[in-house]
Amino acid sequence: MSTAEFVVVANRLPVDRGADGEFKHSPGGLVAALEPVMKRTDGAWVGWAGQPDLTLDPFEFDGMLLVPVALSADDVELYYEGMSNDTFWPLYHDVISPPRYRRLWWETYVEVNRRFAEAAASVVSEGGTVWVQDYQLQLVPKMLRELRPDLTIGYFHHIPFPAYGLYSQLPWRKQVLEGLMGADVIGFQRVADAGNFTRSIRRLFHYETRASGIRIPQEDGSTRVALAKAFPISIDVDAYVELARRPEVQARAAEIRESLGNPKRILLGVDRLDYTKGIRHRLKAFGELLHDERVNVEDVTLVQVASPSRERVEAYMQLRDEIELTVGRINGDFDTMGHTAIRYLHQGYPREEMVALYLAADVMLVTALRDGMNLVAKEYVASRIDNRGVLVLSEFAGAADELGMALRVNPHDIGSLKDTIERAITMPGAEQGRRMRSLRRRVIENDVDAWSRSFLDALARVRADSRAQGTR
């Protein structure tokens, strides 16, 4: 098998396998973020192909070497649905839903992480660079360092990292931190997340942390310095701008408005169906606005896209039932023959349709209770080439650190959320333009290329420093 100088390791490969056995690009945010980097570097991507009990040899796809890691049905249940999404996900999102701790889940998580590390070690060139992605693979950096001490290793954490008071619940808290400290650069979405991580290191290991550096003692008596800091992720802005300019996409946006009865204002929510996204809070606020007659169903419609997510995890099944019951009640109370209060869409859509929705929507509602970044907020801003539209943004989303001209809101405060939605609906065009131009400047300047360059530049500096000091 050929080797690559640059290797990405992620839970999923950047492709989906259709019923005909053919592969096509998968639509996820991580893929969109990393694809430009992969094409620039002719790199390799290690990940699961998305189907249990599927064993595939490495293969070429669109200029990338893809290295599949096989997962059994038990692996998917225990490592992915269990440890990753029923333990780490709720714990790292401030215990919005109670995390569950199962020793069998952890044992499988360790074994699967080792499989990913071994696959990456087998494909990366001597002295190469490996970039590990996200919470499903937190043990891989240390395992890789043990297998291949010649490598430069980066890790990026796409979700929040919790304060020590919450993180300390984890029975395997030291093992996870040791796994992450195997990386030369550990990246987070927000400064606060990097701070939570380094405070946990100090509490549990008493290592010295100065600025963004963590001084990690080595077995030979030397000290290795790992960098832990914020690298806020972004989107491929040009792709959204290009779609927003297409006449057929603009025509589709007009069709969407027409199909909704041409209301004066369209509110839009776009989320995975997840309890961290604040969908229930958004629906409650909108329902109360209708009940209080502060908005009228003939003038204002909410479109809620809730793409399917983790449908075999109990908490997600309960959430879907609750949201669909709420939507049904609100629509039953307020729909007319010609207008629907909430158009609820439990499905995913291609990027072209999403951009048409962004163009059709007067107000974008991002009411996450906790979110590492939230790229939907940035996609909406990038798509608004007319410099119109209003972004209502939760202060608990990572994007709030960057998008200061959005209408920020605490989604737990339903009264304030109602007031903010009403303000967004009635905002004059001049104020919309002033805010949106500022938001667009920020998103355009800090696009996905800027994100990847900043992270990889930090990795290169660490590599150069360690070679100068003779530690690698």
Coordinates of C-alpha atoms in Angstrom, one line a residue:
M1 CA 0.0 0.0 0.0
S2 CA 1.3 3.5 -0.9
T3 CA 1.9 6.0 2.0
A4 CA 1.0 9.6 2.4
E5 CA 2.8 12.6 4.0
F6 CA -0.5 13.9 5.4
V7 CA -3.2 11.6 6.9
V8 CA -6.6 12.5 8.4
V9 CA -8.1 10.1 10.9
A10 CA -11.9 10.5 11.5
N11 CA -14.7 8.3 12.6
R12 CA -16.2 8.3 9.1
L13 CA -14.7 8.3 5.6
P14 CA -15.7 11.3 3.5
V15 CA -17.9 9.1 1.3
D16 CA -21.1 7.1 1.5
R17 CA -21.7 3.8 -0.2
G18 CA -24.9 3.6 -2.2
A19 CA -27.2 0.6 -2.7
D20 CA -25.4 0.0 -6.0
G21 CA -22.0 -0.3 -4.2
E22 CA -20.8 2.9 -5.7
F23 CA -19.2 5.6 -3.5
K24 CA -20.2 9.3 -3.5
H25 CA -19.2 12.3 -1.4
S26 CA -20.9 12.5 2.0
P27 CA -22.5 15.8 2.9
G28 CA -21.2 16.2 6.5
G29 CA -19.7 19.4 7.9
L30 CA -16.4 17.8 8.7
V31 CA -16.0 16.5 5.1
A32 CA -16.7 20.0 3.7
A33 CA -14.2 21.5 6.1
L34 CA -11.3 19.0 5.4
E35 CA -11.9 18.2 1.7
P36 CA -10.0 21.3 0.4
V37 CA -7.0 20.4 2.6
M38 CA -7.0 16.8 1.4
K39 CA -7.0 17.9 -2.3
R40 CA -4.1 20.3 -1.7
T41 CA -2.0 17.7 0.0
D42 CA -2.9 14.5 -1.9
G43 CA -3.4 13.0 1.5
A44 CA -5.0 9.8 2.9
W45 CA -8.1 9.6 5.0
V46 CA -8.6 6.8 7.6
G47 CA -12.2 6.1 8.7
W48 CA -15.2 3.8 8.9
A49 CA -17.1 3.3 5.7
G50 CA -20.5 3.7 7.5
Q51 CA -21.8 0.1 7.3
P52 CA -21.2 -2.5 9.9
D53 CA -19.4 -5.8 9.0
L54 CA -18.0 -4.3 5.8
T55 CA -14.4 -5.0 5.0
L56 CA -12.8 -3.0 2.2
D57 CA -9.2 -2.6 0.9
P58 CA -7.8 0.9 0.7
F59 CA -8.9 2.7 -2.5
E60 CA -8.5 5.9 -4.4
F61 CA -11.4 8.4 -4.6
D62 CA -11.3 11.9 -6.1
G63 CA -7.6 12.2 -5.6
M64 CA -7.6 10.9 -2.0
L65 CA -6.4 7.5 -0.7
L66 CA -9.2 6.2 1.5
V67 CA -8.3 3.6 4.2
P68 CA -11.4 1.9 5.6
V69 CA -11.5 0.7 9.2
A70 CA -13.9 -2.2 9.6
L71 CA -16.5 -2.0 12.5
S72 CA -18.7 -4.9 13.5
A73 CA -22.4 -4.4 14.5
D74 CA -21.2 -4.8 18.1
D75 CA -18.5 -2.1 17.6
V76 CA -21.1 0.3 16.3
E77 CA -23.4 -0.3 19.2
L78 CA -20.8 -0.2 21.9
Y79 CA -18.1 2.2 20.7
Y80 CA -20.2 4.6 18.6
E81 CA -23.8 4.6 19.9
G82 CA -22.7 3.8 23.4
M83 CA -19.4 5.3 24.5
S84 CA -19.2 8.1 21.9
N85 CA -22.9 9.2 21.8
D86 CA -24.4 8.1 25.1
T87 CA -21.4 8.9 27.3
F88 CA -19.0 11.5 25.8
W89 CA -21.6 13.5 23.8
P90 CA -24.0 14.3 26.8
L91 CA -21.1 14.7 29.2
Y92 CA -19.3 17.2 27.0
H93 CA -22.5 19.1 26.3
D94 CA -22.9 20.0 30.0
V95 CA -25.0 17.0 30.9
I96 CA -28.1 18.3 29.2
S97 CA -29.0 14.6 29.0
P98 CA -27.6 12.3 31.6
P99 CA -24.4 10.4 30.4
R100 CA -24.2 6.7 31.0
Y101 CA -21.0 5.0 32.0
R102 CA -20.6 1.3 30.9
R103 CA -17.3 -0.6 31.3
L104 CA -18.0 -2.7 28.2
W105 CA -18.5 0.5 26.1
W106 CA -15.2 1.8 27.3
E107 CA -13.3 -1.5 26.6
T108 CA -14.7 -1.5 23.0
Y109 CA -13.8 2.2 22.6
V110 CA -10.2 1.5 23.6
E111 CA -10.0 -1.5 21.2
V112 CA -11.6 0.5 18.2
N113 CA -9.3 3.5 18.8
R114 CA -6.4 1.1 18.7
R115 CA -7.6 -0.2 15.3
F116 CA -7.8 3.4 13.9
A117 CA -4.3 4.2 15.3
E118 CA -2.8 1.1 13.7
A119 CA -4.5 1.9 10.3
A120 CA -3.1 5.4 10.4
A121 CA 0.4 4.2 11.4
S122 CA 0.4 1.8 8.4
V123 CA -0.3 4.5 5.8
V124 CA 1.6 7.6 6.9
S125 CA 5.1 8.2 5.5
E126 CA 8.2 8.4 7.7
G127 CA 8.2 11.8 9.5
G128 CA 4.7 12.5 8.2
T129 CA 1.8 14.4 9.8
V130 CA -1.5 12.9 11.1
W131 CA -4.5 15.0 12.0
V132 CA -7.0 13.2 14.3
Q133 CA -10.6 14.4 14.4
D134 CA -13.0 14.5 17.3
Y135 CA -14.3 12.8 20.4
Q136 CA -14.8 9.4 18.9
L137 CA -11.0 9.0 18.7
Q138 CA -9.6 10.7 21.8
L139 CA -7.2 7.8 22.5
V140 CA -5.6 7.7 19.0
P141 CA -3.0 10.5 19.5
K142 CA -1.2 8.6 22.4
M143 CA -1.5 5.3 20.6
L144 CA -0.1 6.8 17.4
R145 CA 2.8 8.3 19.3
E146 CA 3.7 5.0 20.8
L147 CA 3.5 3.2 17.4
R148 CA 5.2 6.0 15.4
P149 CA 7.3 8.4 17.5
D150 CA 8.6 10.0 14.2
L151 CA 5.2 11.5 13.5
T152 CA 3.8 15.0 14.0
I153 CA 0.3 14.5 15.5
G154 CA -2.6 17.0 15.6
Y155 CA -6.0 16.5 17.2
F156 CA -9.1 18.7 16.8
H157 CA -12.0 18.5 19.2
H158 CA -15.2 19.6 17.3
I159 CA -17.5 19.6 20.3
P160 CA -17.3 21.5 23.6
F161 CA -14.9 20.4 26.4
P162 CA -16.6 20.6 29.7
A163 CA -15.5 22.3 32.9
Y164 CA -13.6 20.1 35.4
G165 CA -16.6 19.8 37.7
L166 CA -18.5 17.9 35.0
Y167 CA -15.5 16.2 33.3
S168 CA -14.4 14.7 36.6
Q169 CA -17.5 12.4 36.6
L170 CA -15.9 10.3 33.8
P171 CA -14.5 7.1 35.3
W172 CA -11.7 7.1 32.6
R173 CA -10.9 10.8 32.9
K174 CA -7.1 10.3 33.2
Q175 CA -6.9 7.8 30.2
V176 CA -8.7 10.3 27.9
L177 CA -6.5 13.2 28.9
E178 CA -3.4 11.0 28.4
G179 CA -4.8 10.0 25.0
L180 CA -5.2 13.7 23.9
M181 CA -1.8 14.7 25.3
G182 CA -0.3 12.3 22.7
A183 CA -0.9 15.1 20.2
D184 CA 1.6 17.9 19.5
V185 CA -1.3 20.4 18.9
I186 CA -4.8 19.9 20.6
G187 CA -7.3 22.2 19.0
F188 CA -10.6 23.4 20.3
Q189 CA -13.5 25.6 19.0
R190 CA -13.4 28.2 21.8
V191 CA -10.9 29.7 24.1
A192 CA -13.1 28.5 27.0
D193 CA -12.9 24.9 25.9
A194 CA -9.1 25.0 25.7
G195 CA -9.1 26.5 29.2
N196 CA -11.3 23.7 30.5
F197 CA -8.9 21.1 29.1
T198 CA -5.8 22.6 30.5
R199 CA -7.4 23.1 33.9
S200 CA -8.3 19.4 33.9
I201 CA -4.7 18.6 33.1
R202 CA -3.5 20.7 36.0
R203 CA -6.0 19.1 38.4
L204 CA -5.4 15.5 37.5
F205 CA -1.7 15.5 36.5
H206 CA -0.2 18.7 38.0
Y207 CA 1.6 19.4 34.8
E208 CA 2.8 22.9 34.2
T209 CA 0.7 24.9 31.7
R210 CA 2.0 28.2 30.5
A211 CA 0.2 30.3 27.9
S212 CA -1.1 27.6 25.5
G213 CA 1.7 25.1 26.3
I214 CA 1.5 22.0 28.4
R215 CA 4.8 20.6 29.6
I216 CA 4.5 16.8 29.6
P217 CA 7.3 14.8 31.3
Q218 CA 8.7 11.9 29.2
E219 CA 10.1 8.6 30.4
D220 CA 13.7 9.6 29.5
G221 CA 13.5 12.6 31.9
S222 CA 13.0 15.1 29.1
T223 CA 9.9 17.3 28.7
R224 CA 7.7 17.6 25.6
V225 CA 5.5 20.7 25.1
A226 CA 2.1 20.2 23.6
L227 CA 0.0 23.2 22.4
A228 CA -3.7 23.4 23.4
K229 CA -5.6 26.4 22.0
A230 CA -8.7 27.5 20.1
F231 CA -8.9 27.2 16.3
P232 CA -12.5 28.1 15.5
I233 CA -13.7 26.0 12.5
S234 CA -15.5 27.5 9.5
I235 CA -17.0 26.7 6.1
D236 CA -16.1 26.8 2.4
V237 CA -17.6 30.3 1.9
D238 CA -17.0 30.4 -1.8
A239 CA -19.1 27.3 -2.4
Y240 CA -22.1 28.9 -0.6
V241 CA -21.7 32.2 -2.4
E242 CA -21.5 30.5 -5.8
L243 CA -24.7 28.6 -5.1
A244 CA -26.5 31.7 -3.8
R245 CA -25.7 33.5 -7.0
R246 CA -27.2 30.7 -9.2
P247 CA -30.5 31.8 -10.9
E248 CA -32.0 28.3 -10.4
V249 CA -31.2 28.5 -6.6
Q250 CA -32.8 31.9 -6.3
A251 CA -35.8 30.7 -8.3
R252 CA -36.1 27.8 -5.9
A253 CA -36.0 30.2 -2.9
A254 CA -39.0 32.1 -4.5
E255 CA -40.8 28.8 -5.0
I256 CA -40.3 27.9 -1.3
R257 CA -41.9 31.2 -0.2
E258 CA -44.7 30.6 -2.6
S259 CA -45.3 27.1 -1.3
L260 CA -45.6 28.5 2.2
G261 CA -48.3 31.0 1.2
N262 CA -45.9 34.0 0.8
P263 CA -45.8 35.0 4.4
K264 CA -44.3 38.4 5.3
R265 CA -41.5 36.6 7.3
I266 CA -40.1 33.1 7.2
L267 CA -38.2 31.9 10.3
L268 CA -35.8 29.0 9.7
G269 CA -34.2 26.4 12.0
V270 CA -31.8 23.8 10.6
D271 CA -30.4 21.2 13.0
R272 CA -29.6 17.6 13.5
L273 CA -32.4 16.2 15.7
D274 CA -30.4 16.5 18.9
Y275 CA -31.3 17.6 22.4
T276 CA -28.3 20.0 22.4
K277 CA -29.8 22.2 19.6
G278 CA -32.5 23.9 21.6
I279 CA -35.3 22.9 19.2
R280 CA -37.8 22.5 22.0
H281 CA -37.1 25.9 23.4
R282 CA -37.5 27.5 19.9
L283 CA -40.8 25.8 19.4
K284 CA -42.0 26.8 22.8
A285 CA -41.1 30.5 22.2
F286 CA -42.8 30.5 18.7
G287 CA -45.9 28.8 20.0
E288 CA -46.2 31.4 22.8
L289 CA -45.7 34.3 20.3
L290 CA -48.7 32.9 18.4
H291 CA -50.7 32.4 21.5
D292 CA -50.0 35.9 22.7
E293 CA -51.0 37.2 19.2
R294 CA -47.6 38.9 18.9
V295 CA -47.3 37.2 15.6
N296 CA -49.9 35.9 13.2
V297 CA -49.8 32.6 11.3
E298 CA -50.7 34.3 8.1
D299 CA -47.7 36.7 8.4
V300 CA -45.0 34.4 10.0
T301 CA -44.1 30.8 9.3
L302 CA -41.4 28.7 11.0
V303 CA -39.7 26.1 8.9
Q304 CA -37.9 23.6 11.0
V305 CA -35.5 21.2 9.3
A306 CA -34.5 18.4 11.7
S307 CA -32.3 15.9 10.0
P308 CA -32.4 12.3 11.4
S309 CA -29.7 11.6 14.0
R310 CA -28.6 8.6 16.1
E311 CA -32.0 7.0 15.7
R312 CA -31.2 3.9 17.8
V313 CA -30.2 5.9 20.9
E314 CA -33.1 6.1 23.4
A315 CA -32.7 9.8 24.2
Y316 CA -33.0 10.7 20.5
M317 CA -36.1 8.6 20.0
Q318 CA -37.8 10.3 22.9
L319 CA -36.7 13.7 21.6
R320 CA -38.3 13.1 18.2
D321 CA -41.6 12.0 19.8
E322 CA -41.6 15.1 21.9
I323 CA -40.8 17.5 19.1
E324 CA -43.3 16.0 16.7
L325 CA -46.0 16.1 19.4
T326 CA -45.3 19.8 20.0
V327 CA -45.3 20.7 16.3
G328 CA -48.7 18.9 16.0
R329 CA -50.2 20.7 18.9
I330 CA -49.1 24.2 17.7
N331 CA -50.2 23.5 14.1
G332 CA -53.5 22.1 15.4
D333 CA -54.1 25.3 17.4
F334 CA -53.0 27.9 14.9
D335 CA -53.1 26.6 11.3
T336 CA -55.5 28.0 8.8
M337 CA -56.6 26.5 5.4
G338 CA -54.0 28.6 3.6
H339 CA -51.2 28.9 6.2
T340 CA -49.2 26.6 8.4
A341 CA -47.5 27.7 11.6
I342 CA -44.6 25.3 11.5
R343 CA -43.4 23.4 8.4
Y344 CA -41.6 20.5 10.1
L345 CA -39.2 18.5 7.9
H346 CA -37.5 15.4 9.4
Q347 CA -35.1 14.8 6.6
G348 CA -31.8 15.9 5.2
Y349 CA -31.3 18.0 2.1
P350 CA -28.6 18.6 -0.5
R351 CA -26.6 21.8 -0.2
E352 CA -28.4 23.4 -3.1
E353 CA -31.7 23.1 -1.4
M354 CA -30.3 24.3 1.9
V355 CA -28.9 27.5 0.2
A356 CA -32.4 28.1 -1.3
L357 CA -33.9 27.8 2.2
Y358 CA -31.3 30.2 3.5
L359 CA -32.2 32.7 0.8
A360 CA -35.9 32.3 1.5
A361 CA -35.6 32.8 5.2
D362 CA -35.8 36.2 6.7
V363 CA -34.7 35.1 10.2
M364 CA -32.3 32.2 11.0
L365 CA -32.8 30.8 14.5
V366 CA -29.8 29.1 16.1
T367 CA -30.9 28.4 19.7
A368 CA -28.4 25.7 20.7
L369 CA -28.2 24.9 24.4
R370 CA -24.5 24.0 23.9
D371 CA -22.6 23.7 20.6
G372 CA -19.0 23.5 19.7
M373 CA -19.3 25.9 16.8
N374 CA -22.5 25.6 14.7
L375 CA -21.7 25.9 11.1
V376 CA -25.3 26.5 10.1
A377 CA -25.0 30.0 11.4
K378 CA -22.0 30.6 9.2
E379 CA -23.7 28.9 6.2
Y380 CA -26.7 31.3 6.5
V381 CA -24.4 34.4 6.7
A382 CA -22.3 33.2 3.7
S383 CA -25.5 32.6 1.6
R384 CA -27.0 36.1 2.2
I385 CA -25.3 37.8 -0.7
D386 CA -28.1 40.4 -0.6
N387 CA -26.9 41.5 2.9
R388 CA -30.4 40.9 4.3
G389 CA -31.7 38.5 6.9
V390 CA -31.3 38.3 10.6
L391 CA -29.3 35.8 12.6
V392 CA -30.6 35.0 16.1
L393 CA -27.7 33.1 17.8
S394 CA -27.4 31.4 21.1
E395 CA -24.6 32.7 23.3
F396 CA -23.8 29.0 24.1
A397 CA -22.8 28.2 20.5
G398 CA -19.1 28.6 19.6
A399 CA -20.0 30.8 16.7
A400 CA -21.2 33.5 19.1
D401 CA -17.5 34.3 19.9
E402 CA -17.0 35.4 16.3
L403 CA -20.4 36.6 15.1
G404 CA -20.8 39.6 17.4
M405 CA -23.4 41.4 15.2
A406 CA -25.9 38.6 15.5
L407 CA -28.8 39.0 17.9
R408 CA -27.4 36.9 20.8
V409 CA -29.8 35.1 23.1
N410 CA -30.0 32.8 26.1
P411 CA -32.3 30.1 24.8
H412 CA -33.2 29.0 28.4
D413 CA -34.8 32.4 28.9
I414 CA -38.0 31.9 26.9
G415 CA -39.3 35.5 27.5
S416 CA -36.1 37.0 26.2
L417 CA -36.1 34.5 23.3
K418 CA -39.6 35.6 22.3
D419 CA -38.6 39.3 22.5
T420 CA -35.5 38.6 20.3
I421 CA -37.5 36.7 17.7
E422 CA -40.0 39.6 17.5
R423 CA -37.2 42.1 17.2
A424 CA -35.7 40.0 14.3
I425 CA -39.1 39.9 12.6
T426 CA -39.5 43.6 12.7
M427 CA -35.9 44.7 12.1
P428 CA -35.6 47.5 9.5
G429 CA -33.8 46.7 6.3
A430 CA -31.0 49.3 7.1
E431 CA -30.2 47.6 10.4
Q432 CA -30.3 44.2 8.7
G433 CA -27.8 45.4 6.1
R434 CA -25.4 46.9 8.6
R435 CA -25.4 43.7 10.8
M436 CA -25.2 41.3 7.9
R437 CA -22.3 43.1 6.1
S438 CA -20.3 42.9 9.4
L439 CA -21.2 39.2 9.8
R440 CA -20.3 38.4 6.2
R441 CA -16.9 40.1 6.5
R442 CA -16.1 38.0 9.5
V443 CA -17.1 34.7 7.9
I444 CA -15.4 35.5 4.6
E445 CA -12.1 36.4 6.3
N446 CA -12.2 33.3 8.6
D447 CA -13.2 30.6 6.1
V448 CA -12.3 26.9 6.2
D449 CA -9.0 27.5 4.5
A450 CA -8.0 30.0 7.2
W451 CA -9.0 27.4 9.8
S452 CA -7.0 24.5 8.3
R453 CA -4.0 26.8 7.6
S454 CA -3.8 28.1 11.1
F455 CA -4.0 24.6 12.6
L456 CA -1.4 23.1 10.2
D457 CA 0.9 26.1 10.6
A458 CA 0.8 25.6 14.4
L459 CA 1.7 21.9 13.8
A460 CA 4.5 22.9 11.5
R461 CA 5.9 25.3 14.2
V462 CA 5.8 22.6 16.9
R463 CA 7.5 20.2 14.5
A464 CA 10.3 22.6 13.7
D465 CA 10.8 23.5 17.4
S466 CA 11.0 19.8 18.4
R467 CA 13.5 19.1 15.7
A468 CA 15.6 22.1 16.7
Q469 CA 15.6 20.8 20.3
G470 CA 16.4 17.3 19.1
T471 CA 13.3 15.8 20.7
R472 CA 12.1 14.2 17.4

